[in-house]
Amino acid sequence: MAKRKLKWNEDKRQDFIEQGRGNGIGADYKPWLNIQDFPSMGRVSRVFGWKTKRIHHLFTDIQTRYFYLLEWEDSVLDIREHFPLLDIDEVIKEKDGLDFALFTDRESKTPYVISTTFLITVKDKSGIGYIARSIKAAAELEKKSSLEKAEIERRYWEAKEIDWGIVTQKDIPVTIAKNIEWIHSSLYDYKERGFSEEDIIFMSSNLMDLIYKRNQTIKDIITAFERDCNYEAGTGLYVFKYLIASKQIRIDMEKEIDINNLVISPSEGKDFRKVGGVIAAN
């Protein structure tokens, strides 16, 4: 367990509950843990979510990259990170072989609240359902505490009849995740750039027309777009990112996006291809 900024005890646990942590859906959900709870977590991320319209708290690069894959997947409706298993005692009937003492504060003797990295709401042909995913570095799976926690989570979600699995860095297509990260912020920050919704719609339409009409690299097209329309440098690249993020044009997300060499034909751009299978787990 990572060292907490404040000592863990029953009062702290009750404080988290009173704050509403672990409750809500969509924009109203509050994760059980956030980055302010820890003195240092290395490369943490706070990302505004497409699906939820709220800030997500992510503690590792692996969590962040998997989050981007979930954002890109059309079947995903909601993403709840660090979801607490508050009713674990009632849900897990078969406790034989589980060592809950590993997850108890040594000083206060208060049990830590075990959480699953992501509880994901998905929609498919059969309707709306849920899947749970624990994100781990592969090396963590060699540790007794990690394996014990995984078994507790497995039994919990099995009792809930919710599909659960572990995802490591080996399961994540890094190029796709990095491409999504590259375009991710463009979808909703146009107002911060001084554009209205009408502006971004107008610019997107104009740039898309140029992309379909000209058999040129994206770099050449956005250069002409900025020059002919008298836009500031960087505007064309931003609008191009927006077109990808809003899925108005298609590119191969399995390849690194290189605007210096990327050429998009009309048939490619209008027939967007989803990247499937990103919510699979071992």
Short mmCIF file of C-alpha atoms in Angstrom, two decimals:
data_model
loop_
_atom_site.label_atom_id
_atom_site.label_comp_id
_atom_site.label_asym_id
_atom_site.label_seq_id
_atom_site.Cartn_x
_atom_site.Cartn_y
_atom_site.Cartn_z
CA MET A 1 0.00 0.00 0.00
CA ALA A 2 1.25 3.51 -0.78
CA LYS A 3 1.96 5.72 2.21
CA ARG A 4 -0.91 8.08 2.91
CA LYS A 5 -0.54 11.77 3.69
CA LEU A 6 -2.72 11.33 6.79
CA LYS A 7 -2.84 8.38 9.12
CA TRP A 8 -5.57 5.89 8.31
CA ASN A 9 -8.08 5.24 11.06
CA GLU A 10 -11.82 4.83 11.54
CA ASP A 11 -12.36 8.60 11.71
CA LYS A 12 -10.61 9.06 8.38
CA ARG A 13 -12.63 6.26 6.84
CA GLN A 14 -15.85 7.83 8.05
CA ASP A 15 -14.71 11.21 6.72
CA PHE A 16 -14.22 9.72 3.25
CA ILE A 17 -17.71 8.23 3.38
CA GLU A 18 -19.25 11.52 4.49
CA GLN A 19 -17.51 13.26 1.59
CA GLY A 20 -19.43 10.95 -0.72
CA ARG A 21 -16.37 9.16 -2.03
CA GLY A 22 -17.26 6.10 -4.05
CA ASN A 23 -20.76 7.42 -4.72
CA GLY A 24 -22.38 8.89 -7.81
CA ILE A 25 -22.20 8.24 -11.53
CA GLY A 26 -20.94 10.29 -14.44
CA ALA A 27 -20.03 13.84 -13.49
CA ASP A 28 -21.25 13.29 -9.93
CA TYR A 29 -18.98 10.36 -9.08
CA LYS A 30 -16.25 10.91 -6.51
CA PRO A 31 -13.37 8.40 -6.58
CA TRP A 32 -12.46 6.79 -3.29
CA LEU A 33 -8.86 7.93 -3.77
CA ASN A 34 -7.47 11.04 -5.43
CA ILE A 35 -3.98 12.32 -5.98
CA GLN A 36 -4.19 14.74 -3.03
CA ASP A 37 -4.38 11.76 -0.65
CA PHE A 38 -0.74 10.83 -1.25
CA PRO A 39 2.46 12.80 -0.56
CA SER A 40 4.12 11.64 -3.79
CA MET A 41 2.92 9.26 -6.47
CA GLY A 42 5.40 10.00 -9.26
CA ARG A 43 3.72 10.57 -12.62
CA VAL A 44 0.12 11.19 -11.65
CA SER A 45 -2.48 12.59 -14.03
CA ARG A 46 -5.64 14.65 -13.72
CA VAL A 47 -7.60 14.29 -16.95
CA PHE A 48 -10.93 15.84 -17.90
CA GLY A 49 -13.07 12.97 -19.16
CA TRP A 50 -15.00 12.89 -22.41
CA LYS A 51 -17.53 10.43 -21.04
CA THR A 52 -18.05 11.89 -17.58
CA LYS A 53 -17.31 15.63 -17.95
CA ARG A 54 -15.27 15.55 -14.75
CA ILE A 55 -11.63 15.29 -13.67
CA HIS A 56 -10.27 11.75 -13.33
CA HIS A 57 -7.47 10.95 -10.88
CA LEU A 58 -4.93 8.48 -12.27
CA PHE A 59 -1.87 7.31 -10.37
CA THR A 60 0.32 5.60 -13.00
CA ASP A 61 1.11 5.76 -16.69
CA ILE A 62 -0.56 2.37 -17.12
CA GLN A 63 -3.80 3.63 -15.55
CA THR A 64 -3.70 6.77 -17.70
CA ARG A 65 -3.11 4.91 -20.94
CA TYR A 66 -5.88 2.43 -20.21
CA PHE A 67 -8.17 5.35 -19.38
CA TYR A 68 -7.51 6.85 -22.81
CA LEU A 69 -8.43 3.55 -24.44
CA LEU A 70 -11.71 3.54 -22.52
CA GLU A 71 -12.40 7.12 -23.60
CA TRP A 72 -11.98 6.12 -27.25
CA GLU A 73 -14.27 3.08 -27.06
CA ASP A 74 -17.83 3.92 -28.17
CA SER A 75 -19.37 1.16 -26.06
CA VAL A 76 -18.11 2.75 -22.84
CA LEU A 77 -20.65 5.05 -21.19
CA ASP A 78 -19.12 5.79 -17.79
CA ILE A 79 -15.74 5.33 -16.09
CA ARG A 80 -15.44 5.23 -12.31
CA GLU A 81 -11.85 5.07 -11.12
CA HIS A 82 -10.71 3.76 -7.73
CA PHE A 83 -14.10 2.23 -6.99
CA PRO A 84 -14.32 1.16 -3.32
CA LEU A 85 -15.55 -2.26 -2.26
CA LEU A 86 -17.29 -0.88 0.81
CA ASP A 87 -19.66 -3.82 1.21
CA ILE A 88 -16.93 -6.42 0.88
CA ASP A 89 -17.75 -8.25 4.12
CA GLU A 90 -21.35 -8.81 3.07
CA VAL A 91 -20.62 -9.63 -0.57
CA ILE A 92 -17.80 -12.16 -0.15
CA LYS A 93 -19.37 -15.15 1.58
CA GLU A 94 -16.43 -17.50 1.03
CA LYS A 95 -13.52 -15.92 2.93
CA ASP A 96 -11.40 -19.04 3.42
CA GLY A 97 -7.79 -18.47 2.44
CA LEU A 98 -8.06 -14.68 2.27
CA ASP A 99 -5.61 -12.67 4.36
CA PHE A 100 -7.38 -9.37 5.07
CA ALA A 101 -4.75 -8.57 7.71
CA LEU A 102 -2.42 -7.52 4.88
CA PHE A 103 -4.73 -4.58 4.27
CA THR A 104 -4.99 -3.23 7.79
CA ASP A 105 -3.24 -0.17 9.21
CA ARG A 106 -0.57 -1.32 11.64
CA GLU A 107 -1.07 1.52 14.09
CA SER A 108 -4.84 2.03 14.16
CA LYS A 109 -5.75 -1.57 13.23
CA THR A 110 -8.34 -0.06 10.88
CA PRO A 111 -8.86 -2.03 7.64
CA TYR A 112 -8.02 -0.19 4.45
CA VAL A 113 -10.83 0.06 1.94
CA ILE A 114 -9.91 -2.09 -1.04
CA SER A 115 -10.71 -0.49 -4.38
CA THR A 116 -10.76 -1.63 -8.00
CA THR A 117 -9.00 0.66 -10.46
CA PHE A 118 -11.94 1.00 -12.86
CA LEU A 119 -15.63 0.16 -12.78
CA ILE A 120 -16.80 0.68 -16.35
CA THR A 121 -20.35 1.04 -17.63
CA VAL A 122 -20.73 -0.40 -21.13
CA LYS A 123 -23.52 -0.73 -23.65
CA ASP A 124 -23.84 -3.56 -26.15
CA LYS A 125 -26.57 -5.35 -28.06
CA SER A 126 -27.89 -6.92 -24.87
CA GLY A 127 -28.15 -3.60 -23.05
CA ILE A 128 -26.21 -1.79 -20.35
CA GLY A 129 -23.78 -3.70 -18.15
CA TYR A 130 -20.62 -3.33 -16.08
CA ILE A 131 -17.06 -4.60 -16.14
CA ALA A 132 -14.34 -4.14 -13.52
CA ARG A 133 -10.64 -3.86 -14.31
CA SER A 134 -7.62 -3.78 -12.01
CA ILE A 135 -4.58 -2.10 -13.55
CA LYS A 136 -1.23 -3.49 -12.44
CA ALA A 137 2.39 -3.37 -13.52
CA ALA A 138 3.34 -6.91 -14.50
CA ALA A 139 6.03 -6.96 -11.81
CA GLU A 140 3.42 -6.32 -9.11
CA LEU A 141 1.85 -9.69 -9.79
CA GLU A 142 4.89 -11.33 -8.22
CA LYS A 143 4.11 -9.73 -4.85
CA LYS A 144 2.07 -11.59 -2.25
CA SER A 145 0.02 -8.50 -1.32
CA SER A 146 -0.90 -7.82 -4.96
CA LEU A 147 -1.94 -11.42 -5.55
CA GLU A 148 -3.96 -11.42 -2.34
CA LYS A 149 -5.72 -8.20 -3.28
CA ALA A 150 -6.44 -9.57 -6.75
CA GLU A 151 -8.05 -12.68 -5.27
CA ILE A 152 -10.21 -10.56 -2.97
CA GLU A 153 -11.33 -8.44 -5.92
CA ARG A 154 -11.98 -11.53 -8.04
CA ARG A 155 -14.24 -13.07 -5.41
CA TYR A 156 -16.02 -9.77 -4.83
CA TRP A 157 -16.88 -9.13 -8.48
CA GLU A 158 -17.70 -12.79 -9.10
CA ALA A 159 -20.25 -12.57 -6.29
CA LYS A 160 -21.65 -9.44 -7.95
CA GLU A 161 -21.75 -11.31 -11.30
CA ILE A 162 -19.63 -8.59 -12.89
CA ASP A 163 -16.79 -9.44 -15.27
CA TRP A 164 -13.42 -8.64 -13.69
CA GLY A 165 -9.87 -8.92 -14.94
CA ILE A 166 -6.32 -7.64 -14.55
CA VAL A 167 -4.71 -5.40 -17.16
CA THR A 168 -0.94 -4.89 -17.26
CA GLN A 169 1.26 -2.79 -19.53
CA LYS A 170 1.62 -5.88 -21.73
CA ASP A 171 -2.08 -5.67 -22.62
CA ILE A 172 -2.08 -2.01 -23.63
CA PRO A 173 -1.39 -0.92 -27.23
CA VAL A 174 0.90 2.00 -26.39
CA THR A 175 0.80 3.68 -29.80
CA ILE A 176 -3.00 3.85 -29.78
CA ALA A 177 -3.03 5.19 -26.21
CA LYS A 178 -0.44 7.85 -27.04
CA ASN A 179 -2.35 8.90 -30.16
CA ILE A 180 -5.52 9.32 -28.11
CA GLU A 181 -3.61 11.29 -25.50
CA TRP A 182 -2.25 13.56 -28.25
CA ILE A 183 -5.73 14.57 -29.44
CA HIS A 184 -7.68 14.11 -26.20
CA SER A 185 -7.75 17.65 -24.78
CA SER A 186 -8.82 19.17 -28.12
CA LEU A 187 -12.41 17.94 -27.88
CA TYR A 188 -13.57 20.33 -25.16
CA ASP A 189 -10.97 23.08 -24.71
CA TYR A 190 -11.88 25.18 -27.76
CA LYS A 191 -13.49 27.81 -25.51
CA GLU A 192 -10.22 28.16 -23.62
CA ARG A 193 -8.64 28.97 -26.96
CA GLY A 194 -11.17 31.75 -27.55
CA PHE A 195 -13.39 29.83 -29.99
CA SER A 196 -17.14 29.46 -29.81
CA GLU A 197 -18.99 26.26 -30.71
CA GLU A 198 -19.93 27.88 -34.01
CA ASP A 199 -16.28 28.71 -34.65
CA ILE A 200 -15.06 25.15 -34.16
CA ILE A 201 -17.86 23.75 -36.34
CA PHE A 202 -17.04 26.25 -39.10
CA MET A 203 -13.30 25.65 -38.95
CA SER A 204 -13.74 21.88 -38.80
CA SER A 205 -15.93 21.90 -41.89
CA ASN A 206 -13.45 24.03 -43.84
CA LEU A 207 -10.42 21.97 -42.86
CA MET A 208 -12.21 18.72 -43.59
CA ASP A 209 -13.11 19.97 -47.08
CA LEU A 210 -9.44 20.74 -47.73
CA ILE A 211 -8.36 17.31 -46.47
CA TYR A 212 -10.81 15.57 -48.81
CA LYS A 213 -10.06 17.75 -51.84
CA ARG A 214 -6.27 17.90 -51.67
CA ASN A 215 -4.00 14.91 -52.00
CA GLN A 216 -1.39 16.49 -49.72
CA THR A 217 0.16 15.82 -46.35
CA ILE A 218 -1.72 17.08 -43.33
CA LYS A 219 1.15 19.44 -42.55
CA ASP A 220 0.83 21.11 -45.98
CA ILE A 221 -2.95 21.30 -45.67
CA ILE A 222 -3.00 22.92 -42.23
CA THR A 223 -0.29 25.36 -43.35
CA ALA A 224 -2.49 26.42 -46.29
CA PHE A 225 -5.55 26.49 -44.01
CA GLU A 226 -3.89 28.92 -41.60
CA ARG A 227 -2.46 31.07 -44.40
CA ASP A 228 -5.62 31.34 -46.51
CA CYS A 229 -7.92 31.94 -43.52
CA ASN A 230 -5.45 34.19 -41.66
CA TYR A 231 -5.47 32.00 -38.55
CA GLU A 232 -2.75 32.04 -35.93
CA ALA A 233 -0.03 29.40 -36.17
CA GLY A 234 -1.15 26.20 -34.46
CA THR A 235 -4.85 26.67 -35.20
CA GLY A 236 -4.83 24.20 -38.08
CA LEU A 237 -3.14 21.51 -36.01
CA TYR A 238 -5.63 22.05 -33.21
CA VAL A 239 -8.61 21.73 -35.57
CA PHE A 240 -7.08 18.59 -37.08
CA LYS A 241 -6.82 17.07 -33.61
CA TYR A 242 -10.42 18.07 -32.97
CA LEU A 243 -11.55 16.29 -36.13
CA ILE A 244 -9.91 13.08 -34.96
CA ALA A 245 -11.18 13.42 -31.38
CA SER A 246 -14.73 14.05 -32.56
CA LYS A 247 -14.38 11.12 -34.98
CA GLN A 248 -15.25 13.16 -38.04
CA ILE A 249 -12.25 11.79 -39.93
CA ARG A 250 -10.59 8.39 -39.86
CA ILE A 251 -6.93 7.63 -39.41
CA ASP A 252 -5.12 4.45 -38.49
CA MET A 253 -4.73 4.86 -34.73
CA GLU A 254 -2.42 1.85 -34.59
CA LYS A 255 0.30 3.91 -36.27
CA GLU A 256 2.03 6.93 -34.78
CA ILE A 257 0.42 10.10 -36.12
CA ASP A 258 2.98 11.92 -38.27
CA ILE A 259 1.47 15.00 -39.92
CA ASN A 260 4.60 15.44 -42.03
CA ASN A 261 3.80 12.30 -44.00
CA LEU A 262 0.12 11.61 -43.29
CA VAL A 263 -2.21 11.80 -46.30
CA ILE A 264 -5.91 11.03 -45.86
CA SER A 265 -8.02 9.97 -48.83
CA PRO A 266 -11.78 10.76 -48.91
CA SER A 267 -12.74 7.09 -48.58
CA GLU A 268 -10.52 6.71 -45.51
CA GLY A 269 -11.59 9.91 -43.85
CA LYS A 270 -15.33 9.31 -44.08
CA ASP A 271 -15.33 5.64 -43.10
CA PHE A 272 -14.16 5.82 -39.51
CA ARG A 273 -12.87 2.54 -38.09
CA LYS A 274 -13.20 1.78 -34.38
CA VAL A 275 -10.36 0.29 -32.43
CA GLY A 276 -11.95 -2.72 -30.78
CA GLY A 277 -11.01 -4.99 -27.93
CA VAL A 278 -9.47 -2.39 -25.65
CA ILE A 279 -11.49 -3.43 -22.61
CA ALA A 280 -10.34 -7.03 -22.75
CA ALA A 281 -8.29 -8.38 -19.86
CA ASN A 282 -6.49 -11.51 -18.77
#
